[in-house]
């Protein structure tokens, strides 16, 4: 194949569905790829599964996304790649088969790629925690999930075996987009120059509308037309690893050097060494050229040999957060909020709140920059006071809401208090990382047919 059209279908679990439908219907795509997993997604899914055995373990929006894009993809012959399988790729594949049959699509092959979950083995594999250097064994009792980042190879293999749809668990975001390039262009797993280029393009696509003007606009400095009508990006890829980043004509947003550069460097600590399971990407050699309105040509992204290890994301139970808010408005709002903070700090001492961390933030004043907030910041007209405490037990976390309830009649004048309809204590999932030898993680492909 000389050219390949790959479109994005989502950038995270909660992403919009309409742009994916638009790409399926008007993008003239060979492949539509969905990325739906942030680092905490798997851990949150494991927690929900423990609470609710009926939870199927895959993306809660799987039905909505597939129902939106299947008509367009089936009509065009677009193949789908998605990591919506979360902790149950096989269950997701079986559900997709049901949806295919509802659309009258018989004989379609759906491949489930699993093997990334290594929760039962992570303590034995040893290693250290990347964030603090402590041994993994030190948090073994708190680990509820451990999932290695798989690469593009098992997806490419499923495509080679004729998969119309590939559904996976944890796979590195760029790998979802690299896999069809490897398959269609015949790129070898050790051709790191090509894989670097393909993974770099995958990185440009993985965050969806961020490269087409989403998460970009700063009115008066960086303006975006019709930002309510953003399309997800499409890459027109050539066999040498160069591509044009584009979008469906007539949609809002923008594709230019600024949007592409911002996404290229997004979450990249070292542009010369962006580590993925497939290759180490080098963005420092990249060349960008405007190829027309909302069309950017990307060339010369480099690649280096892949690492001997795979990254593992570990979700751990780390207690509970108690949280609530109340409000002040009008002249003197900041003074009243400051007195309220003092009152709460003293009352937490009276009730012996056992908190590993306590924050009382004034939204609109210091909640983002904290102690770095300028002392001469303008006096706000209204303030929301957010109180949050991290505790080891739910009972301790619930003390936060109880004391804030008291502010309604035992606090500062003109305190605005919400009626507490919601649960104000929630479990905390801490996310830690480690490395494991690549050969210790074995992907598995399971087949289903509609």
Coordinates of C-alpha atoms in Angstrom, one line a residue, residues 56 58 62 66 82 84-86 88-101 108-113 165-168 446-450:
X56 CA -18.1 -6.2 32.6
X58 CA -14.5 -2.8 29.6
X62 CA -18.2 0.8 24.4
X66 CA -19.5 1.3 18.5
X82 CA -9.3 0.1 20.2
X84 CA -11.6 -0.2 25.1
X85 CA -11.1 -3.7 26.5
X86 CA -9.7 -2.3 29.7
X88 CA -11.6 -7.6 30.0
X89 CA -10.7 -7.4 26.2
X90 CA -12.5 -10.8 25.6
X91 CA -15.7 -9.5 27.1
X92 CA -15.5 -6.3 25.0
X93 CA -14.8 -8.4 21.8
X94 CA -17.9 -10.6 22.6
X95 CA -20.0 -7.5 23.0
X96 CA -18.8 -6.0 19.7
X97 CA -19.7 -9.3 18.0
X98 CA -23.2 -8.9 19.3
X99 CA -23.4 -5.3 18.0
X100 CA -22.1 -6.4 14.6
X101 CA -24.8 -9.0 14.4
X108 CA -16.6 -10.2 10.7
X109 CA -13.5 -11.2 12.7
X110 CA -12.8 -9.6 16.1
X111 CA -9.5 -10.2 17.8
X112 CA -9.0 -9.6 21.6
X113 CA -5.5 -8.9 22.6
X165 CA -11.7 -5.2 14.6
X166 CA -8.9 -5.5 17.3
X167 CA -9.8 -4.8 20.9
X168 CA -7.1 -4.6 23.5
X446 CA -8.3 -14.7 21.0
X447 CA -10.7 -14.8 18.1
X448 CA -14.4 -14.2 17.8
X449 CA -16.6 -13.9 14.7
X450 CA -20.0 -12.2 14.1

